[in-house]
Short mmCIF file of C-alpha atoms in Angstrom, two decimals:
data_model
loop_
_atom_site.label_atom_id
_atom_site.label_comp_id
_atom_site.label_asym_id
_atom_site.label_seq_id
_atom_site.Cartn_x
_atom_site.Cartn_y
_atom_site.Cartn_z
CA MET A 1299 -0.19 -0.25 -0.12
CA GLN A 1300 0.82 3.23 -1.10
CA ILE A 1301 -0.13 6.64 0.20
CA GLU A 1302 0.80 10.18 -1.09
CA GLN A 1303 -0.10 13.68 -0.68
CA ILE A 1304 0.19 15.63 -4.13
CA TYR A 1305 0.16 19.04 -2.16
CA THR A 1306 -0.13 22.31 -4.97
CA GLY A 1307 0.79 25.06 -3.18
CA CYS A 1308 -1.16 28.21 -5.32
CA LEU A 1309 -4.40 26.35 -4.14
CA ALA A 1310 -3.03 25.02 -1.55
CA GLN A 1311 -4.65 21.94 -2.51
CA GLY A 1312 -3.93 18.14 -2.27
CA ALA A 1313 -4.52 15.85 -4.86
CA TYR A 1314 -3.86 11.17 -3.41
CA TYR A 1315 -3.06 9.17 -4.74
CA ILE A 1316 -2.74 5.46 -3.87
CA THR A 1317 -2.14 2.03 -4.83
CA SER A 1318 -1.86 -1.18 -3.41
CA ASN A 1319 -1.79 -4.52 -5.51
CA GLY A 1320 -1.91 -3.57 -8.89
CA GLU A 1321 -4.64 -1.11 -8.32
CA ALA A 1322 -5.04 3.33 -7.73
CA ALA A 1323 -6.79 5.14 -6.62
CA ILE A 1324 -6.74 9.52 -7.00
CA ILE A 1325 -8.69 11.31 -4.55
CA ASP A 1326 -9.87 15.11 -5.82
CA PRO A 1327 -7.49 15.32 -8.45
CA LEU A 1328 -6.29 18.64 -10.25
CA ARG A 1329 -7.25 19.30 -13.72
CA GLU A 1330 -4.07 19.15 -15.82
CA VAL A 1331 -4.65 15.26 -15.48
CA GLN A 1332 -1.42 14.64 -17.91
CA PRO A 1333 0.69 13.79 -14.71
CA TYR A 1334 -1.96 11.46 -12.76
CA LEU A 1335 -1.25 9.44 -16.45
CA ASP A 1336 1.61 9.45 -16.39
CA ARG A 1337 2.56 7.78 -12.86
CA LEU A 1338 0.37 5.47 -13.75
CA GLU A 1339 1.74 4.18 -16.16
CA ARG A 1340 5.30 4.53 -14.22
CA ASP A 1341 3.88 2.44 -11.37
CA SER A 1342 1.96 -0.34 -13.99
CA VAL A 1343 -0.93 0.36 -12.05
CA LYS A 1344 -4.98 0.84 -13.05
CA LEU A 1345 -6.06 3.31 -12.40
CA LYS A 1346 -10.38 1.68 -10.40
CA TYR A 1347 -11.73 5.04 -8.77
CA ILE A 1348 -11.90 8.73 -8.55
CA PHE A 1349 -13.13 10.21 -5.93
CA GLU A 1350 -14.31 13.33 -4.98
CA THR A 1351 -15.51 14.03 -1.93
CA HIS A 1352 -17.73 17.05 -2.58
CA PHE A 1353 -18.20 19.25 -5.56
CA HIS A 1354 -15.16 21.83 -6.07
CA ALA A 1355 -15.45 25.29 -4.93
CA ASP A 1356 -12.15 26.67 -5.35
CA PHE A 1357 -11.31 25.05 -8.09
CA VAL A 1358 -12.52 22.66 -11.00
CA SER A 1359 -10.98 18.93 -10.68
CA GLY A 1360 -9.66 16.86 -13.34
CA HIS A 1361 -12.35 14.38 -13.30
CA LEU A 1362 -14.09 14.39 -15.97
CA ASP A 1363 -10.59 13.80 -18.40
CA LEU A 1364 -9.98 11.17 -15.62
CA SER A 1365 -12.17 9.01 -16.44
CA LYS A 1366 -12.51 9.88 -19.98
CA ALA A 1367 -8.73 8.94 -19.74
CA THR A 1368 -9.00 5.79 -18.04
CA GLY A 1369 -12.51 4.25 -17.74
CA ALA A 1370 -12.25 4.79 -14.18
CA PRO A 1371 -15.00 4.97 -12.77
CA ILE A 1372 -16.26 8.84 -10.45
CA VAL A 1373 -17.84 7.79 -7.25
CA PHE A 1374 -18.81 10.39 -5.70
CA GLY A 1375 -20.85 10.20 -1.62
CA PRO A 1376 -25.15 10.36 -1.20
CA ASN A 1377 -27.04 13.21 -2.36
CA ALA A 1378 -24.79 14.11 -5.00
CA ASN A 1379 -26.73 14.88 -8.68
CA PRO A 1380 -24.31 15.84 -11.40
CA GLU A 1381 -24.61 16.35 -15.02
CA PHE A 1382 -22.93 13.09 -15.89
CA LYS A 1383 -22.58 9.65 -15.06
CA ALA A 1384 -21.90 8.85 -11.81
CA THR A 1385 -21.25 6.49 -9.30
CA ILE A 1386 -22.95 7.71 -6.32
CA ALA A 1387 -22.34 5.53 -3.06
CA LYS A 1388 -24.68 4.39 0.06
CA ASP A 1389 -23.34 5.78 3.27
CA GLY A 1390 -20.92 3.14 4.34
CA GLN A 1391 -20.31 1.30 1.42
CA GLU A 1392 -16.98 -0.30 0.25
CA PHE A 1393 -14.35 0.22 -2.32
CA PRO A 1394 -11.98 -2.41 -2.37
CA LEU A 1395 -9.00 -1.89 -4.27
CA GLY A 1396 -5.43 -4.48 -4.05
CA GLU A 1397 -5.86 -5.51 -0.24
CA ILE A 1398 -6.92 -2.80 1.13
CA LYS A 1399 -10.67 -1.11 0.68
CA ILE A 1400 -12.18 2.22 0.80
CA LYS A 1401 -15.31 3.49 2.93
CA ALA A 1402 -17.15 6.70 1.24
CA ILE A 1403 -18.45 8.05 5.61
CA HIS A 1404 -21.37 10.07 4.50
CA THR A 1405 -20.60 14.02 6.13
CA PRO A 1406 -22.91 16.77 4.84
CA GLY A 1407 -22.21 20.14 6.69
CA HIS A 1408 -19.48 22.09 4.25
CA THR A 1409 -21.82 20.79 1.78
CA MET A 1410 -24.93 18.13 1.73
CA GLU A 1411 -22.61 15.37 -0.63
CA SER A 1412 -19.36 15.32 1.54
CA THR A 1413 -18.02 13.04 1.79
CA THR A 1414 -15.03 11.36 3.78
CA TYR A 1415 -12.92 8.99 2.35
CA LEU A 1416 -12.27 6.26 5.09
CA LEU A 1417 -9.26 3.75 4.26
CA ILE A 1418 -9.10 0.76 6.29
CA ASP A 1419 -5.72 -1.41 5.61
CA LYS A 1420 -5.13 -5.37 4.72
CA ASP A 1421 -5.76 -6.75 8.84
CA GLY A 1422 -8.91 -4.33 8.76
CA LYS A 1423 -7.34 -1.37 10.99
CA GLU A 1424 -9.04 1.87 10.72
CA HIS A 1425 -5.44 3.49 8.89
CA ALA A 1426 -6.06 7.05 7.59
CA ILE A 1427 -9.04 8.68 6.35
CA PHE A 1428 -9.52 11.50 2.81
CA SER A 1429 -11.40 14.21 4.16
CA GLY A 1430 -12.52 17.24 2.15
CA ASP A 1431 -13.33 20.43 3.26
CA THR A 1432 -15.24 18.29 6.08
CA LEU A 1433 -12.29 18.14 8.45
CA PHE A 1434 -9.27 20.34 7.97
CA ILE A 1435 -5.69 20.98 10.00
CA GLY A 1436 -6.68 23.70 12.76
CA ASP A 1437 -10.03 24.27 11.55
CA VAL A 1438 -13.36 22.55 9.59
CA GLY A 1439 -14.77 23.21 6.41
CA ARG A 1440 -16.87 26.87 6.23
CA PRO A 1441 -20.86 26.57 6.44
CA ASP A 1442 -21.35 29.24 4.47
CA LEU A 1443 -20.69 27.61 0.41
CA ALA A 1444 -23.90 25.98 0.31
CA GLN A 1445 -26.82 27.59 1.13
CA LYS A 1446 -28.26 28.42 -1.70
CA ALA A 1447 -28.44 24.57 -3.17
CA ALA A 1448 -29.43 23.47 0.26
CA HIS A 1449 -31.52 25.51 0.70
CA LEU A 1450 -31.01 25.72 4.15
CA THR A 1451 -28.97 28.49 6.93
CA GLN A 1452 -25.60 28.66 6.85
CA GLU A 1453 -26.01 27.88 10.83
CA GLN A 1454 -28.52 24.51 9.90
CA LEU A 1455 -25.94 23.66 7.48
CA ALA A 1456 -22.78 24.36 10.42
CA GLY A 1457 -24.72 22.21 12.76
CA ILE A 1458 -25.70 19.21 10.87
CA LEU A 1459 -21.26 19.27 10.40
CA PHE A 1460 -21.39 19.34 13.56
CA HIS A 1461 -22.83 16.01 13.86
CA SER A 1462 -21.07 15.00 10.87
CA LEU A 1463 -17.95 15.67 12.78
CA ARG A 1464 -18.61 13.79 16.11
CA ASP A 1465 -20.44 11.29 14.70
CA LYS A 1466 -18.85 9.55 12.60
CA ILE A 1467 -15.07 11.27 12.88
CA MET A 1468 -14.49 11.96 15.68
CA THR A 1469 -15.49 8.88 17.08
CA LEU A 1470 -13.01 6.61 14.99
CA PRO A 1471 -9.18 5.94 16.69
CA ASP A 1472 -6.76 8.22 17.76
CA ASP A 1473 -4.31 6.91 15.35
CA VAL A 1474 -6.24 7.25 11.84
CA ILE A 1475 -4.01 9.93 9.60
CA VAL A 1476 -6.06 12.60 8.88
CA TYR A 1477 -5.30 13.62 4.79
CA PRO A 1478 -7.33 17.10 4.33
CA ALA A 1479 -8.31 18.29 0.62
CA HIS A 1480 -6.80 22.03 2.40
CA GLY A 1481 -3.97 23.68 4.17
CA ALA A 1482 -3.44 27.19 4.82
CA GLY A 1483 -4.01 30.15 2.07
CA SER A 1484 -7.37 28.20 1.32
CA ALA A 1485 -10.72 30.52 1.22
CA CYS A 1486 -12.71 27.14 1.93
CA GLY A 1487 -11.80 28.02 5.07
CA LYS A 1488 -10.66 30.68 8.17
CA ASN A 1489 -8.58 28.93 10.82
CA MET A 1490 -6.27 26.15 8.46
CA SER A 1491 -2.99 25.54 9.73
CA LYS A 1492 0.58 25.26 8.28
CA GLU A 1493 0.51 21.62 7.99
CA THR A 1494 -0.81 19.24 5.84
CA VAL A 1495 -1.23 16.10 7.82
CA SER A 1496 -2.49 15.04 10.76
CA THR A 1497 -4.37 13.12 13.20
CA ILE A 1498 -7.54 12.50 14.86
CA GLY A 1499 -6.34 12.41 18.23
CA ASN A 1500 -3.99 15.80 17.36
CA GLN A 1501 -7.05 17.57 16.06
CA LYS A 1502 -9.29 16.41 18.73
CA ALA A 1503 -6.77 18.17 21.45
CA THR A 1504 -5.45 21.21 18.84
CA ASN A 1505 -8.61 22.12 16.95
CA TYR A 1506 -10.56 24.65 18.17
CA ALA A 1507 -13.83 22.89 16.36
CA LEU A 1508 -13.89 19.23 18.07
CA ARG A 1509 -12.85 20.95 21.79
CA ALA A 1510 -14.76 17.48 23.83
CA ASP A 1511 -16.83 19.85 25.89
CA MET A 1512 -18.46 21.96 22.65
CA THR A 1513 -21.87 22.51 22.57
CA GLU A 1514 -23.36 22.33 19.11
CA ALA A 1515 -24.82 26.44 20.11
CA GLU A 1516 -21.69 26.94 20.87
CA PHE A 1517 -19.72 25.41 17.45
CA ILE A 1518 -22.21 27.04 15.37
CA LYS A 1519 -21.02 29.95 16.12
CA GLU A 1520 -17.67 30.25 15.94
CA VAL A 1521 -17.46 28.17 12.99
CA THR A 1522 -19.98 30.87 11.53
CA THR A 1523 -18.51 34.33 13.26
CA GLY A 1524 -15.38 35.75 10.88
CA LEU A 1525 -16.76 33.94 7.80
CA LEU A 1526 -15.33 36.64 4.46
CA PRO A 1527 -17.25 36.39 1.63
CA PRO A 1528 -16.39 34.06 -0.53
CA PRO A 1529 -14.89 34.99 -3.99
CA ALA A 1530 -17.44 35.28 -6.80
CA TYR A 1531 -16.20 32.56 -8.61
CA PHE A 1532 -16.36 29.52 -6.33
CA GLY A 1533 -20.58 29.30 -7.94
CA MET A 1534 -19.79 29.56 -11.37
CA ASN A 1535 -16.27 26.15 -9.98
CA VAL A 1536 -18.91 24.45 -8.66
CA ALA A 1537 -21.11 24.33 -11.86
CA MET A 1538 -18.35 23.34 -13.34
CA ASN A 1539 -17.35 20.05 -11.14
CA LYS A 1540 -20.90 19.47 -11.61
CA GLN A 1541 -22.05 19.85 -15.33
CA GLY A 1542 -19.12 19.18 -16.83
CA TYR A 1543 -16.48 21.69 -18.99
CA GLU A 1544 -14.39 21.79 -21.78
CA SER A 1545 -11.38 19.09 -21.23
CA PHE A 1546 -8.51 20.66 -20.59
CA GLU A 1547 -6.07 19.99 -23.85
CA THR A 1548 -8.66 22.14 -26.09
CA VAL A 1549 -7.91 24.74 -22.74
CA LEU A 1550 -4.17 24.34 -22.77
CA ASN A 1551 -4.68 24.46 -27.01
CA ASN A 1552 -6.31 27.96 -27.13
CA GLY A 1553 -4.40 30.04 -24.39
CA MET A 1554 -1.10 28.51 -26.58
CA ARG A 1555 -2.49 29.65 -29.16
CA PRO A 1556 0.21 33.00 -30.48
CA ILE A 1557 -1.11 36.66 -31.20
CA ASN A 1558 0.51 38.40 -33.36
CA VAL A 1559 1.95 41.58 -31.96
CA ASN A 1560 0.61 43.61 -34.72
CA ASP A 1561 -2.69 41.89 -34.73
CA PHE A 1562 -2.67 41.83 -30.43
CA GLU A 1563 -5.39 45.40 -30.10
CA ALA A 1564 -7.31 43.97 -32.35
CA VAL A 1565 -8.14 40.67 -30.82
CA VAL A 1566 -8.62 42.80 -27.98
CA GLU A 1567 -10.64 44.93 -28.97
CA ASP A 1568 -12.46 42.56 -31.27
CA THR A 1569 -13.25 38.98 -27.98
CA GLY A 1570 -13.56 42.12 -25.72
CA ALA A 1571 -10.48 40.47 -23.25
CA LEU A 1572 -8.62 41.79 -19.94
CA ILE A 1573 -5.28 41.86 -20.71
CA LEU A 1574 -3.82 40.04 -18.05
CA ASP A 1575 0.27 40.08 -17.72
CA THR A 1576 1.91 37.29 -15.72
CA ARG A 1577 5.27 39.47 -15.00
CA LYS A 1578 7.10 39.38 -11.85
CA ASN A 1579 5.89 42.95 -9.62
CA GLY A 1580 9.96 43.70 -10.25
CA VAL A 1581 9.64 43.49 -14.02
CA PHE A 1582 5.86 45.24 -14.65
CA TYR A 1583 5.75 48.44 -13.12
CA LYS A 1584 8.58 49.14 -15.69
CA GLY A 1585 6.84 48.95 -18.12
CA PHE A 1586 3.81 47.26 -19.95
CA ILE A 1587 0.52 47.03 -22.34
CA PRO A 1588 -1.29 49.95 -21.15
CA GLN A 1589 -4.84 48.50 -19.52
CA SER A 1590 -3.12 45.88 -18.56
CA VAL A 1591 -3.86 43.85 -14.87
CA ASN A 1592 -0.41 42.73 -13.44
CA ILE A 1593 -0.96 39.22 -11.68
CA GLY A 1594 2.61 37.43 -11.38
CA ILE A 1595 2.38 33.86 -11.85
CA GLU A 1596 4.96 33.44 -9.05
CA GLY A 1597 2.78 34.86 -6.31
CA ASP A 1598 -0.90 33.14 -5.39
CA PHE A 1599 -1.46 34.13 -8.89
CA ALA A 1600 -5.18 31.50 -9.53
CA PRO A 1601 -6.22 32.81 -6.39
CA TRP A 1602 -6.07 36.24 -7.34
CA VAL A 1603 -7.13 35.53 -10.41
CA GLY A 1604 -10.24 34.48 -9.00
CA ALA A 1605 -11.30 36.73 -6.41
CA LEU A 1606 -10.44 40.28 -8.97
CA ILE A 1607 -11.81 38.90 -12.42
CA GLY A 1608 -15.00 36.55 -10.19
CA ASP A 1609 -16.90 36.12 -13.86
CA VAL A 1610 -14.35 32.64 -15.21
CA ARG A 1611 -16.15 33.15 -19.25
CA GLN A 1612 -14.07 36.87 -18.71
CA PRO A 1613 -11.60 36.80 -21.99
CA ILE A 1614 -8.17 36.40 -21.40
CA VAL A 1615 -5.05 37.19 -23.46
CA LEU A 1616 -1.44 36.91 -21.34
CA VAL A 1617 1.52 39.12 -21.62
CA THR A 1618 4.54 36.06 -20.44
CA GLU A 1619 7.63 36.11 -19.61
CA ILE A 1620 8.45 33.84 -23.39
CA GLY A 1621 9.04 29.90 -21.54
CA GLN A 1622 5.56 30.82 -19.20
CA GLU A 1623 2.58 29.86 -21.84
CA GLU A 1624 2.09 26.70 -20.60
CA GLU A 1625 2.37 27.29 -16.35
CA SER A 1626 -0.49 30.55 -16.83
CA VAL A 1627 -2.75 28.94 -18.20
CA THR A 1628 -2.34 25.64 -16.91
CA ARG A 1629 -3.57 27.43 -14.30
CA LEU A 1630 -5.88 29.44 -14.97
CA SER A 1631 -7.83 26.30 -15.94
CA ARG A 1632 -7.53 25.10 -12.71
CA VAL A 1633 -10.05 27.76 -11.36
CA GLY A 1634 -12.27 27.54 -14.41
CA PHE A 1635 -11.01 30.58 -16.22
CA ASP A 1636 -11.25 28.39 -19.90
CA ASN A 1637 -12.02 31.25 -22.30
CA ILE A 1638 -8.44 32.24 -23.00
CA VAL A 1639 -8.19 33.68 -26.34
CA GLY A 1640 -4.19 33.08 -26.70
CA HIS A 1641 -1.08 35.27 -25.53
CA LEU A 1642 0.82 38.06 -27.08
CA GLU A 1643 3.83 36.47 -29.69
CA GLY A 1644 7.28 37.38 -27.99
CA GLY A 1645 6.22 38.84 -24.53
CA PHE A 1646 6.21 41.78 -24.35
CA GLU A 1647 9.90 43.05 -25.58
CA SER A 1648 7.31 42.09 -29.06
CA TRP A 1649 5.85 45.61 -28.21
CA LYS A 1650 8.44 47.73 -27.16
CA LYS A 1651 10.68 46.78 -29.96
CA ALA A 1652 7.87 47.59 -31.86
CA GLY A 1653 6.87 51.01 -30.95
CA LYS A 1654 4.36 50.25 -29.65
CA GLU A 1655 2.27 52.49 -26.24
CA ILE A 1656 3.87 51.46 -22.71
CA ASP A 1657 2.60 52.57 -20.00
CA SER A 1658 3.70 51.85 -16.02
CA ILE A 1659 3.29 52.34 -12.73
CA HIS A 1660 5.20 54.73 -10.65
CA ARG A 1661 6.67 52.81 -7.75
CA ILE A 1662 9.57 54.65 -4.70
CA SER A 1663 11.53 52.58 -3.07
CA THR A 1664 10.81 52.62 1.64
CA ASN A 1665 13.97 55.48 1.39
CA GLN A 1666 12.19 57.45 -0.87
CA PHE A 1667 8.83 56.89 0.78
CA ALA A 1668 10.25 57.52 4.51
CA GLU A 1669 11.08 61.09 2.80
CA GLU A 1670 7.74 61.25 1.30
CA VAL A 1671 5.02 60.59 3.56
CA LYS A 1672 3.87 62.43 6.48
CA ILE A 1673 2.13 60.82 9.11
CA GLY A 1674 -1.30 62.81 9.44
CA LYS A 1675 -1.23 63.95 6.20
CA SER A 1676 -0.43 61.81 3.78
CA LYS A 1677 -2.68 58.84 2.51
CA VAL A 1678 -1.83 55.39 3.30
CA ILE A 1679 -3.00 52.27 1.81
CA ASP A 1680 -2.35 49.60 2.81
CA VAL A 1681 -4.15 46.77 0.82
CA ARG A 1682 -3.24 43.50 2.66
CA LYS A 1683 -5.15 41.17 5.31
CA GLU A 1684 -7.23 42.95 7.95
CA SER A 1685 -5.15 39.90 10.40
CA GLU A 1686 -1.98 41.84 9.34
CA TYR A 1687 -2.98 44.68 9.37
CA CYS A 1688 -4.03 44.94 13.13
CA ALA A 1689 -1.05 42.92 13.47
CA GLU A 1690 1.29 46.62 12.54
CA HIS A 1691 0.69 49.16 10.19
CA ILE A 1692 2.04 52.64 9.62
CA GLN A 1693 0.55 54.69 11.70
CA ASP A 1694 -3.00 56.08 9.97
CA ALA A 1695 -2.67 54.38 7.40
CA TYR A 1696 -6.35 52.73 6.12
CA SER A 1697 -7.12 48.87 6.12
CA MET A 1698 -8.57 48.31 1.57
CA PRO A 1699 -7.79 44.72 1.19
CA LEU A 1700 -7.24 43.73 -1.94
CA ALA A 1701 -9.30 40.68 -2.10
CA TYR A 1702 -12.30 44.17 -2.09
CA ILE A 1703 -10.36 46.76 -4.78
CA ASN A 1704 -14.14 46.35 -6.65
CA GLU A 1705 -16.56 47.96 -3.19
CA TRP A 1706 -13.31 50.71 -2.04
CA ILE A 1707 -12.52 50.94 -5.74
CA LYS A 1708 -15.11 54.26 -5.91
CA ASP A 1709 -14.70 55.63 -3.17
CA ILE A 1710 -11.49 56.63 -4.59
CA ASN A 1711 -10.47 60.45 -5.37
CA PRO A 1712 -9.28 60.60 -8.29
CA LYS A 1713 -7.80 64.19 -7.01
CA GLU A 1714 -5.87 62.54 -3.99
CA HIS A 1715 -2.70 61.54 -4.14
CA PHE A 1716 -2.44 58.06 -1.97
CA TYR A 1717 0.49 55.56 -1.17
CA LEU A 1718 0.18 51.81 -1.67
CA HIS A 1719 1.20 49.19 0.33
CA CYS A 1720 0.79 45.43 0.75
CA ALA A 1721 3.54 43.62 2.39
CA GLY A 1722 6.25 42.82 -0.45
CA GLY A 1723 4.91 43.91 -3.43
CA TYR A 1724 2.97 41.23 -4.75
CA ARG A 1725 -0.48 41.94 -4.23
CA SER A 1726 0.03 46.53 -4.26
CA MET A 1727 0.65 45.85 -7.70
CA ILE A 1728 -2.32 44.02 -8.95
CA ALA A 1729 -3.52 46.69 -6.84
CA ALA A 1730 -1.97 49.82 -8.67
CA SER A 1731 -2.68 47.63 -12.30
CA ILE A 1732 -6.50 47.70 -11.72
CA LEU A 1733 -5.77 51.50 -10.12
CA GLN A 1734 -4.61 52.48 -13.09
CA ALA A 1735 -6.30 50.71 -15.95
CA ARG A 1736 -9.60 52.15 -14.51
CA GLY A 1737 -7.75 55.77 -14.93
CA PHE A 1738 -5.76 56.62 -11.58
CA ARG A 1739 -3.10 58.04 -12.11
CA ASN A 1740 -3.13 59.75 -8.29
CA PHE A 1741 -0.75 57.42 -6.51
CA THR A 1742 2.94 56.01 -5.12
CA GLU A 1743 2.99 52.59 -4.70
CA ILE A 1744 6.13 51.47 -2.41
CA GLU A 1745 8.59 48.98 -2.93
CA GLY A 1746 9.32 46.30 -0.44
CA GLY A 1747 6.01 46.74 1.19
CA PHE A 1748 5.22 46.96 4.58
CA ASN A 1749 8.66 44.56 5.06
CA ALA A 1750 10.65 47.15 4.08
CA VAL A 1751 8.96 49.53 6.15
CA SER A 1752 9.10 47.79 8.92
CA LYS A 1753 13.35 47.70 9.16
CA THR A 1754 12.71 52.03 8.94
CA ASN A 1755 11.99 54.39 11.68
CA ILE A 1756 8.24 55.46 9.68
CA PRO A 1757 5.98 55.46 13.18
CA LYS A 1758 3.84 52.39 13.49
CA THR A 1759 0.78 50.74 15.39
CA ASP A 1760 0.80 47.16 16.64
CA PHE A 1761 -2.58 48.05 19.11
CA VAL A 1762 -5.50 49.89 16.88
CA CYS A 1763 -7.49 46.83 15.32
CA GLN A 1764 -10.22 48.51 13.81
CA SER A 1765 -9.58 49.63 10.89
CA LYS A 1766 -9.72 53.46 9.92
CA VAL A 1767 -12.60 53.49 6.32
CA LEU A 1768 -11.83 55.10 3.66
CA GLN A 1769 -13.99 58.00 2.32
CA LYS A 1770 -14.02 60.33 -0.80
CA SER A 1771 -13.20 63.37 -0.37
CA ASN A 1772 -14.81 66.62 -2.27
#
């Protein structure tokens, strides 16, 4: 028996590859399936099952392409009603795999079809659970994502989750290994650990939601308090996972279509495409195609695309570093952005050599910022998460998290200058590119962000956690 966690940091997502005696199962596969096919061939094993813990909201699973390529059935838990052929497991149903068994345990609450898969080894011992979004390390699945589909409130779903955890998960032996679908950084929970593997016993001792003396009412209150609004693309990803989607190969072929520099502007205009520049922020600010939005491929690319662009149907043309075209398309497809028209042939250098119009972002060093800023008079906008702002921030700075830029941008006064920063420059450059694409040029972005600012004598505050509210000046 072999269990391998295949963790994708950009999505904070864990897929699982299990083999026993020449047979394999894959749980919650990523969109691109060729790596799984290569692995199956290398190990000389036959894929027997594709298990889905639920209809994922934060990424598009590769279950359909993988089933088509291998003939392996897709298995969902009770209450699932996909619009394609699948095996709907009964609660407690066992699936033989080589010398082991995989048992479906229906654990609704995050969603009503959520199912945990229990691995029973060849000796009949309960060895590990693949808990999907039911149980994370340090947290549990948020109960607010499936309200509409389930016709229930988040409080009702939280109550159902409480009983799933108490009656079906916490009753398992303490030494059972816990393999969740996500870790820290995922928007599917609020308190996830950086660890990606644990045990039932450890979670009983450390997970706030599994306290032995916790009442159902206390559980409901704790898991529903402090939930941030889900990103706009979540519902669209659920629909794709439930209804079906374009094959990854088709999406990749479209995205890998080169667009000549002389045709680029016409393609953008004809398709209504958004120009997405995936280069590093330290390169982007020096020169880019006007109206481009910068979301660097080397950061949390896919989640930010999903959160800020929102509509997965939005046509996109890519500007990437040479050689990063395929990776950019792949990571977009993971969150359902399949309408990729193509990419600029030759990258930004081809645009520059053609003498086309170029824009840039006004970025200054931290030292220059320290010389210019006047605390109490200068306006400073901090686009980090509110929790980061609360830990420490520039005195009198405004907390305007990047995730909500589409809401707070309307309050920006185009005639009043402001400074813009995040932790290191990745998120503030995203914000800067969006602001500039929408006509705002009255700002200065800070190189190095708060990480660099924290090393200066610029006054900072670490005891005020009530965010300043940005109001548009007349």
